[in-house]
Every structure is written in structure tokens, then in C-alpha cells.
Coordinates of C-alpha atoms in Angstrom, one line a residue:
Chain A
X288 CA 68.5 128.9 114.8
X289 CA 70.7 125.8 115.5
X290 CA 74.4 126.5 115.5
X291 CA 76.1 124.5 112.8
X292 CA 79.7 124.1 113.7
X293 CA 82.1 121.1 113.6
X294 CA 81.1 117.5 112.8
X295 CA 77.6 116.1 113.1
X296 CA 76.0 119.5 113.5
X297 CA 73.4 118.8 110.9
X298 CA 72.4 115.6 112.8
X299 CA 70.1 115.4 115.8
X300 CA 71.9 116.0 119.1
X301 CA 74.3 113.2 120.0
X302 CA 73.4 110.9 122.8
X303 CA 75.9 110.0 125.5
X304 CA 76.4 106.7 123.7
X305 CA 77.1 108.5 120.4
X306 CA 79.6 110.7 122.2
X307 CA 81.3 107.7 123.7
X308 CA 81.6 105.9 120.4
X309 CA 83.1 109.0 118.7
X310 CA 85.5 109.7 121.5
X311 CA 86.6 106.1 121.6
X312 CA 87.4 106.4 117.9
X313 CA 89.6 109.4 118.6
X314 CA 91.3 107.6 121.6
X315 CA 91.9 104.5 119.5
X316 CA 93.7 106.7 117.0
X317 CA 95.9 108.1 119.7
X318 CA 94.4 111.6 119.8
X319 CA 94.0 113.5 123.0
X320 CA 90.4 114.3 123.7
X321 CA 89.3 117.4 125.6
X322 CA 86.1 119.1 126.5
X323 CA 85.6 122.9 126.1
X324 CA 82.6 125.3 126.6
X325 CA 81.7 128.8 125.7
X326 CA 78.8 131.3 125.5
X327 CA 80.2 133.1 122.5
X328 CA 78.9 131.1 119.4
X329 CA 80.7 133.3 116.8
X330 CA 82.1 130.9 114.1
X331 CA 85.5 132.6 114.3
X332 CA 85.7 132.2 118.1
X333 CA 88.3 129.4 118.2
X334 CA 89.3 130.0 121.9
X335 CA 86.7 128.2 124.0
X336 CA 87.2 127.7 127.7
X337 CA 88.9 124.5 128.6
X338 CA 87.0 122.1 130.9
X339 CA 89.9 120.4 132.7
X340 CA 93.0 119.2 130.9
X341 CA 93.1 117.3 127.7
X342 CA 92.8 113.6 128.5
X343 CA 96.1 112.2 127.3
X344 CA 96.1 108.9 129.1
X345 CA 92.6 107.6 129.4
X346 CA 92.2 104.4 127.4
X347 CA 88.4 104.4 127.6
X348 CA 85.9 107.0 126.4
X349 CA 83.7 106.6 129.4
X350 CA 86.0 109.2 131.0
X351 CA 85.1 111.7 128.3
X352 CA 81.3 111.2 128.8
X353 CA 81.9 111.6 132.5
X354 CA 83.6 114.9 132.0
X355 CA 81.0 116.1 129.5
X356 CA 78.3 115.4 132.1
X357 CA 80.4 117.1 134.8
X358 CA 80.7 120.1 132.5
X359 CA 76.9 120.1 131.8
X360 CA 76.2 120.3 135.5
X361 CA 78.2 123.6 135.7
X362 CA 77.7 125.0 132.2
X363 CA 74.5 123.3 131.0
X364 CA 73.2 126.5 129.5
X365 CA 76.2 127.0 127.2
X366 CA 77.8 125.4 124.2
X367 CA 80.0 122.4 125.0
X368 CA 82.2 120.7 122.4
X369 CA 84.5 117.7 122.4
X370 CA 87.8 118.0 120.6
X371 CA 90.4 115.4 119.5
X372 CA 93.9 116.7 119.1
X373 CA 96.4 114.7 116.9
X374 CA 100.0 115.3 118.1
X375 CA 101.7 113.3 115.3
X376 CA 104.3 115.3 113.4
X377 CA 102.8 116.9 110.3
X378 CA 99.3 117.0 111.8
X379 CA 99.7 118.7 115.2
X380 CA 96.2 119.9 114.9
X381 CA 92.6 119.3 115.8
X382 CA 91.3 116.2 114.0
X383 CA 87.7 116.1 115.4
X384 CA 85.4 118.7 116.9
X385 CA 81.7 118.4 117.6
X386 CA 79.1 120.1 119.8
X387 CA 77.7 118.0 122.5
X388 CA 75.6 120.5 124.4
X389 CA 73.8 123.7 123.3
X390 CA 71.6 126.3 125.1
X391 CA 67.8 125.8 125.1
X392 CA 67.3 129.0 123.1
X393 CA 69.6 129.9 120.3
X394 CA 68.7 133.3 119.0
X395 CA 70.9 133.1 115.9
X396 CA 73.0 135.8 114.1
X397 CA 72.3 139.1 112.5
X398 CA 74.1 140.8 109.6
X399 CA 75.9 144.0 110.4
X400 CA 76.6 146.4 107.6
X401 CA 79.3 149.0 108.0
X402 CA 79.6 151.9 105.5
X403 CA 83.2 152.4 104.4
X404 CA 84.8 155.1 102.2
X405 CA 83.0 155.9 99.1
X406 CA 80.1 153.6 98.6
X407 CA 81.7 150.4 100.0
X408 CA 80.0 148.3 102.5
X409 CA 81.6 145.8 104.9
X410 CA 79.6 142.9 106.2
X411 CA 79.9 141.0 109.3
X412 CA 77.7 138.7 111.5
X413 CA 77.0 139.1 115.2
X414 CA 75.1 136.7 117.5
X415 CA 72.1 138.2 119.1
X416 CA 73.3 136.5 122.2
X417 CA 76.4 138.7 122.2
X418 CA 74.4 141.8 123.1
X419 CA 74.2 140.6 126.7
X420 CA 77.3 140.6 128.8
X421 CA 79.3 137.5 129.4
X422 CA 77.5 135.1 131.7
X423 CA 74.1 136.6 131.0
X424 CA 73.8 135.5 127.4
X425 CA 71.8 132.3 127.8
X426 CA 69.2 131.6 130.4
Chain B
X31 CA 58.5 95.4 100.6
X32 CA 59.4 92.6 102.9
X33 CA 59.5 93.1 106.6
X34 CA 62.9 92.7 108.2
X35 CA 62.9 89.7 110.5
X36 CA 62.9 91.1 114.0
X37 CA 65.9 90.2 116.2
X38 CA 64.8 87.6 118.6
X39 CA 66.4 86.8 121.9
X40 CA 67.7 83.3 121.9
X41 CA 65.5 80.6 123.4
X42 CA 68.2 78.3 124.6
X43 CA 71.8 78.9 125.7
X44 CA 74.8 76.6 125.4
X45 CA 76.9 77.4 128.5
X46 CA 79.7 75.1 127.5
X47 CA 80.0 76.8 124.1
X48 CA 79.8 80.2 125.7
X49 CA 82.5 79.1 128.1
X50 CA 84.7 78.1 125.2
X51 CA 84.0 81.1 123.1
X52 CA 84.6 83.7 125.8
X53 CA 88.2 82.5 126.4
X54 CA 87.4 82.3 130.1
X55 CA 88.8 78.8 130.1
X56 CA 92.2 80.0 129.1
X57 CA 92.3 82.6 131.8
X58 CA 91.3 80.1 134.4
X59 CA 93.9 77.6 133.1
X60 CA 96.6 80.2 133.2
X61 CA 95.5 81.1 136.7
X62 CA 95.9 77.5 137.7
X63 CA 99.2 77.0 136.1
X64 CA 101.0 80.3 136.9
X65 CA 99.8 80.7 140.5
X66 CA 101.0 78.1 143.0
X67 CA 98.7 77.4 146.0
X68 CA 95.9 79.9 146.7
X69 CA 93.3 77.2 146.4
X70 CA 90.4 79.1 148.0
X71 CA 91.1 82.2 145.8
X72 CA 91.1 80.1 142.7
X73 CA 87.8 78.5 143.8
X74 CA 86.2 81.9 144.4
X75 CA 87.3 83.2 141.0
X76 CA 86.0 80.1 139.3
X77 CA 82.6 80.6 141.1
X78 CA 82.6 84.2 140.1
X79 CA 83.4 83.4 136.5
X80 CA 80.5 80.9 136.4
X81 CA 78.2 83.5 137.9
X82 CA 79.1 86.1 135.4
X83 CA 78.8 83.6 132.5
X84 CA 75.3 82.6 133.6
X85 CA 74.4 86.3 134.2
X86 CA 75.5 87.1 130.7
X87 CA 73.5 84.3 129.2
X88 CA 70.5 85.5 131.2
X89 CA 70.9 89.0 129.8
X90 CA 71.1 87.7 126.3
X91 CA 67.7 86.0 126.9
X92 CA 66.3 89.1 128.4
X93 CA 65.9 87.7 131.9
X94 CA 68.2 90.1 133.7
X95 CA 68.9 93.8 132.9
X96 CA 71.0 95.2 135.7
X97 CA 74.8 95.0 135.7
X98 CA 75.8 92.9 138.7
X99 CA 78.0 94.6 141.3
X100 CA 81.5 93.5 140.6
X101 CA 83.5 95.6 143.1
X102 CA 85.8 93.3 145.2
X103 CA 87.9 93.3 148.2
X104 CA 91.1 91.3 148.5
X105 CA 92.3 90.7 152.0
X106 CA 95.5 88.9 152.9
X107 CA 99.1 89.4 154.1
X108 CA 101.7 91.1 152.0
X109 CA 103.2 89.0 149.1
X110 CA 100.2 86.7 148.8
X111 CA 99.5 87.5 145.2
X112 CA 96.8 90.1 145.4
X113 CA 98.1 92.3 142.6
X114 CA 98.8 89.3 140.4
X115 CA 95.3 88.0 140.8
X116 CA 93.8 91.5 140.2
X117 CA 95.6 91.4 136.8
X118 CA 94.0 88.1 136.0
X119 CA 90.6 89.3 137.2
X120 CA 90.8 92.3 134.9
X121 CA 91.6 90.0 132.0
X122 CA 88.7 87.7 133.0
X123 CA 86.2 90.6 133.2
X124 CA 87.4 91.9 129.9
X125 CA 86.8 88.6 128.2
X126 CA 83.4 88.3 129.7
X127 CA 82.6 91.8 128.4
X128 CA 82.0 93.4 131.8
X129 CA 84.8 95.9 131.3
X130 CA 85.6 97.3 127.9
X131 CA 89.4 97.6 128.0
X132 CA 90.6 95.3 130.8
X133 CA 93.6 97.3 132.0
X134 CA 94.6 97.5 135.6
X135 CA 95.4 100.8 137.3
X136 CA 97.1 100.3 140.7
X137 CA 97.0 103.2 143.1
X138 CA 97.6 103.9 146.8
X139 CA 96.4 106.7 149.1
X140 CA 99.0 109.1 147.6
X141 CA 97.5 108.9 144.2
X142 CA 94.0 109.7 145.4
X143 CA 94.3 112.1 148.2
X144 CA 95.6 115.7 147.7
X145 CA 97.8 117.8 149.9
X146 CA 95.6 120.8 150.3
X147 CA 92.0 121.9 150.1
X148 CA 90.5 121.4 146.7
X149 CA 93.4 119.2 145.5
X150 CA 91.7 115.8 146.3
X151 CA 88.7 115.9 144.1
X152 CA 90.5 116.5 140.8
X153 CA 93.2 114.0 141.7
X154 CA 90.7 111.3 142.6
X155 CA 88.7 112.0 139.5
X156 CA 91.8 111.9 137.3
X157 CA 92.6 108.4 138.6
X158 CA 89.0 107.2 138.2
X159 CA 89.0 108.4 134.6
X160 CA 92.2 106.6 133.9
X161 CA 90.7 103.4 135.3
X162 CA 87.5 103.6 133.4
X163 CA 87.0 100.7 131.1
X164 CA 89.2 98.6 133.4
X165 CA 89.9 97.7 137.0
X166 CA 91.0 100.2 139.7
X167 CA 93.2 98.4 142.3
X168 CA 93.5 100.4 145.5
X169 CA 96.3 98.9 147.6
X170 CA 96.1 99.3 151.3
X171 CA 92.8 101.0 151.0
X172 CA 92.4 101.5 154.8
X173 CA 94.9 104.4 154.6
X174 CA 92.2 106.4 152.9
X175 CA 90.4 106.7 156.1
X176 CA 92.1 108.3 159.1
X177 CA 89.7 108.6 161.9
X178 CA 92.2 110.4 164.2
X179 CA 92.2 113.5 161.9
X180 CA 88.8 114.7 161.2
X181 CA 90.0 117.2 158.6
X182 CA 91.8 114.5 156.6
X183 CA 91.2 114.8 152.9
X184 CA 90.9 111.0 152.6
X185 CA 87.2 111.3 153.5
X186 CA 86.7 113.4 150.3
X187 CA 88.3 110.8 148.2
X188 CA 86.1 108.1 149.8
X189 CA 83.0 110.0 149.0
X190 CA 83.9 110.5 145.3
X191 CA 84.9 106.8 145.1
X192 CA 81.6 105.7 146.5
X193 CA 79.7 107.9 144.1
X194 CA 81.5 106.7 141.0
X195 CA 81.3 103.0 142.2
X196 CA 77.6 103.4 142.3
X197 CA 76.9 105.6 139.3
X198 CA 79.5 104.3 136.9
X199 CA 79.1 100.6 137.6
X200 CA 79.3 99.8 133.9
X201 CA 82.5 101.7 133.5
X202 CA 84.9 100.4 136.1
X203 CA 85.4 97.8 138.7
X204 CA 87.1 98.8 142.0
X205 CA 89.2 96.3 143.9
X206 CA 90.2 97.2 147.5
X207 CA 93.2 95.4 148.9
X208 CA 94.9 95.2 152.2
X209 CA 95.6 93.3 155.4
X210 CA 92.5 91.4 156.7
X211 CA 92.1 92.9 160.2
X212 CA 92.7 96.5 159.1
X213 CA 90.3 96.1 156.1
X214 CA 87.6 94.8 158.5
X215 CA 88.0 97.9 160.6
X216 CA 87.9 100.1 157.5
X217 CA 84.7 98.5 156.3
X218 CA 83.2 98.9 159.8
X219 CA 83.8 102.6 159.8
X220 CA 82.7 103.0 156.2
X221 CA 79.6 100.9 155.8
X222 CA 79.0 102.4 152.3
X223 CA 81.9 100.4 151.0
X224 CA 80.9 97.1 152.5
X225 CA 77.4 97.3 150.9
X226 CA 78.8 98.2 147.5
X227 CA 81.3 95.3 147.4
X228 CA 79.9 92.0 146.4
X229 CA 82.9 89.8 146.5
X230 CA 85.2 89.5 149.5
X231 CA 88.2 87.2 148.6
X232 CA 90.6 86.2 151.3
X233 CA 94.2 85.3 150.4
X234 CA 95.8 82.7 152.7
X235 CA 99.5 82.6 153.5
X236 CA 101.6 80.3 151.5
X237 CA 102.8 77.1 153.1
X238 CA 106.6 76.4 153.2
X239 CA 106.2 73.8 150.5
X240 CA 104.4 76.2 148.2
X241 CA 107.0 78.9 148.8
X242 CA 109.8 76.4 147.9
X243 CA 108.0 75.7 144.6
X244 CA 107.5 79.5 144.1
X245 CA 111.2 80.1 144.5
X246 CA 112.0 77.5 141.9
X247 CA 109.5 79.0 139.4
X248 CA 110.9 82.5 140.0
X249 CA 114.4 81.2 139.3
X250 CA 113.3 79.3 136.3
X251 CA 111.8 82.6 134.9
X252 CA 115.2 84.1 135.0
X253 CA 116.9 81.0 133.7
X254 CA 118.5 80.0 137.0
X255 CA 118.3 76.6 138.8
X256 CA 119.1 75.4 142.3
X257 CA 121.5 72.5 142.7
X258 CA 120.5 69.8 145.2
X259 CA 122.1 71.4 148.3
X260 CA 121.0 74.8 147.2
X261 CA 117.4 73.7 147.1
X262 CA 117.7 72.2 150.6
X263 CA 119.2 75.4 151.9
X264 CA 116.4 77.4 150.4
X265 CA 113.8 75.2 152.1
X266 CA 115.6 75.7 155.4
X267 CA 115.8 79.4 154.7
X268 CA 112.0 79.6 154.2
X269 CA 111.3 77.9 157.5
X270 CA 113.6 80.3 159.3
X271 CA 112.5 83.4 157.5
X272 CA 108.9 82.9 158.3
X273 CA 109.6 83.1 162.0
X274 CA 111.4 86.4 161.7
X275 CA 109.7 89.8 161.5
X276 CA 108.5 91.5 158.3
X277 CA 107.9 88.2 156.5
X278 CA 106.1 89.0 153.2
X279 CA 105.5 85.6 151.7
X280 CA 106.4 85.5 148.0
X281 CA 107.9 88.9 148.1
X282 CA 110.4 87.9 150.8
X283 CA 111.4 84.9 148.6
X284 CA 111.9 87.2 145.6
X285 CA 114.2 89.4 147.6
X286 CA 116.1 86.5 149.0
X287 CA 116.6 85.2 145.5
X288 CA 117.8 88.6 144.3
X289 CA 120.4 88.6 147.0
X290 CA 121.4 85.0 146.2
X291 CA 122.1 86.0 142.7
X292 CA 124.2 88.8 143.9
X293 CA 126.3 86.4 146.0
X294 CA 126.5 83.9 143.2
X295 CA 127.9 86.6 140.9
X296 CA 130.5 87.6 143.5
X297 CA 131.4 84.0 144.2
X298 CA 131.9 83.3 140.5
X299 CA 134.0 86.5 140.2
X300 CA 136.2 85.7 143.1
X301 CA 136.7 82.0 142.7
X302 CA 136.6 81.3 139.0
X303 CA 140.0 80.6 137.4
X304 CA 139.1 79.4 133.9
X305 CA 136.2 79.9 131.4
X306 CA 132.7 79.3 132.9
X307 CA 130.0 77.3 131.1
X308 CA 126.3 78.2 131.0
X309 CA 125.6 75.7 133.8
X310 CA 128.0 77.4 136.2
X311 CA 126.5 80.8 135.4
X312 CA 123.0 79.7 136.1
X313 CA 123.3 77.5 139.2
X314 CA 122.5 78.8 142.6
X315 CA 124.3 76.7 145.2
X316 CA 124.2 76.3 148.9
X317 CA 127.1 78.8 149.2
X318 CA 124.9 81.5 147.8
X319 CA 122.1 81.0 150.3
X320 CA 123.8 80.0 153.5
X321 CA 125.6 83.4 154.2
X322 CA 122.2 85.0 154.5
X323 CA 121.6 86.9 157.8
X324 CA 118.5 84.8 158.2
X325 CA 120.6 81.8 159.2
X326 CA 122.4 83.9 161.9
X327 CA 119.1 85.0 163.5
X328 CA 118.0 87.8 161.2
X329 CA 118.3 91.5 161.3
X330 CA 118.1 91.8 165.0
X331 CA 121.4 90.1 165.4
X332 CA 123.1 92.6 163.2
X333 CA 121.7 95.5 165.1
X334 CA 122.8 94.0 168.4
X335 CA 126.4 93.8 167.0
X336 CA 126.3 97.4 166.0
X337 CA 125.1 98.5 169.4
X338 CA 127.8 96.6 171.2
X339 CA 130.4 98.1 168.8
X340 CA 129.1 101.6 169.3

């Protein structure tokens, strides 16, 4: 099951050229672009590992593509995303986020039911990948 | 349904029109007007511009596919305009579409090489990323390589540089600059660089006449002028300064003019009795140049005095 998170996740995988175009859009808007990776695909996991610093002063998106490829060399079997952070007052938040790399096998999520007091049931989702310890989740 | 007409590569190319449209003409004209002397450099740049223009036309017609190697080396003495020309080159390459942004990032060894193990690679990569889409100007590039210390981190920076120069040729252009003889030795010990650099441009020293014209242009930029005697004093100054150590062409002239302005300000302050007009405020006279140490034999004379006093 393909992970659908962030922008463009219902489109085919972005090529390096696509990534460059999108990152250039963010840079031209004055947003700081950064690269992050994780092997925990849970939708509420907002704290991915940072790959280097956010790129505050690179005028050209070729640097972003370069870093994405460097990150792929090390974490090619994990999820990698590109973020654009807008620091202007009032926003101070992520303006763009899209996945640029995913594991070869994505096992998907299961529903977990927890029985509460009385007859109440609590539902949650858990990635099948999360059954393995960190670092062993994707081949 | 009608078939969309396929995009065809053009059958002919109008070089003159391409030359006009790309704005290269303006850059070259600016180069001619703003830079005094440097005839061989200008010629090389014009040749390179022509080559790139033709190459671009060939690519549009589908005759060439590879990006030509654009990395350059600038060799010449200090103050011969290497950085200024690098700025123009960045602009030129940007207009021709060979770099996307056309900015210039100027660095020296300190910006590339780290202080401890593991510090160099991130530092070099950071600089390279900043320069992507533009031109990376490495001043005094030979300092990167220190053969006397085999554990010097400069070698690491060189390796990363070479790798990026080869793999990211579309993303950035690297210009190495420095004194001619030391650059030659640097290239001899790092053959990888020599083969990756297509354009070697040599910057000749300025003649006395050119330096005199440069001094006038520099003053004009700051709304100052020489009077007749001041101009003659400056010409004499240039001849004398050249013979003394640490002569750095146009940079020496800039420094001399800064000091002349200082003396002029002092002179006006001490001698003026009434209101001064704009002409008096912006004229550099003989009296502002003659007191220079250069006319008394340069720095060495001062030092000798100090020693006898001590």
C-alpha cells in the first residue's frame, strides 16, 4: 500500500527534475527547504530525522536535489521527504511537504481495536512495518 | 481528432539574432567599457562567448547533447581584475543559459577546509550547494593543496570539488584563481584539475598608462577629480610604486587613492578659512599625493628610521 502523505502523493513518484522544480518554487518564495527521512510511516509521526540543516541560503534548487540523492545513498530504503518552511510572521510553519523516496515494499497499516470500559471500542492504526525494531523495518 | 504538430528542431539558426536576443552583447560591451586594458582577457572571453553561443545553437538543432566543460582558471598577479571578471563571466553564463542563477560565490581555503577530522566534507559541500546555479570562485586555489603535510584536510576538499565538478557540471561552474607560477605547480600536482578545466585565462599586469586611467575612473566613481598637477603626481607615483615591494596593480592604486582622500580631508580641515565649494571638496591636488611614503623610498625607509631611533 502506497503511503499517501503530503503533496503529490497520489501522483507517480517525482523525478529529480520534478523535485527541483518544486524546490525552486519554494526557494523563490523565500522558504527554507530541508530534507528529512524516517522509517516510521505513521501519519501522526511529525518528527522525522533531519538530513543536514535546513538550506536557508541556497539560491538554486540543484542543492536540494543533491542532498536528496546524498540522503538516498544512506537511507535509500526509508521514506524521505522535502519540506519548505515559511518563516514570515503569521505563517511560521511548513508550507510544502512531499515524499521523494519510499521503501521498495510498503506493507501498509492494520486497524487495532482496544476494548474499553463497558462496550466501548477504541480504534487506532499501526503500520505492519512497526512490528520490527527500528532499522530493521524495511529491507 | 487532429494530431498535434510535433515540435521540430529548427533547420537554420540566425547567430546574429541569437547574439542580440541573449543579451551577451551588452555584457561584452560593459566588459569593454568598465575594464581598462586586459586586452587578452577580453579576447578570450569574447571567443568563449562565441563558442558557447554556437554550442547552444547546435544543441537547439540537436547536433550536440553534452554540456561543454566550463570550469576555468584565472592566473595573474594580485589586483589584475580576476574577481571583477569572474562577476562578468557569471553574468555572461547566466544570459547564455549555462547557469541558472548567475550569482558568484567567492571563497578561499578557509571556507572549504575544516579544522578537524570530519569537518571538511560538510563545509565544502555547504559551499558547493550555495554556489549551485552560479559560479564558484576559489581565490588562491593552490592553498588547498599542502604537499608538506600529508594529513592536511585540503586533499579531502579537493576530492569533493573534483567529484562535484564532474558530476554536477550542469549545476555550477568553478573558477580557480591565483598567481601564475603557483597555479602551475598546483595543477602539476593535481592533474585531475587540469583535465577538468577547459579555459585557462591569463591576466597580464597593467601598464603605467592603464593604471593612471584606472585611478581617474576610480576617483570619478566617488565624484572626485585630479587637478593637473595632482594627475602628474599620480603618474609619477605609479611609476615609483611599481618598483617597490607588494605592488598589487589596481588594488595598490585604490589604497593610494583612499590615503589621498584622507590627506585631502585633513588639508581642507587645517587650511580652509572660509566656506568651501563643491570643487574644492572634490579635487585631489599634488599636495595630497606627494607626502606619500612612496616618494621617500617606500616602507623600508620608515622601518630603517625606526631602527636607528630604537
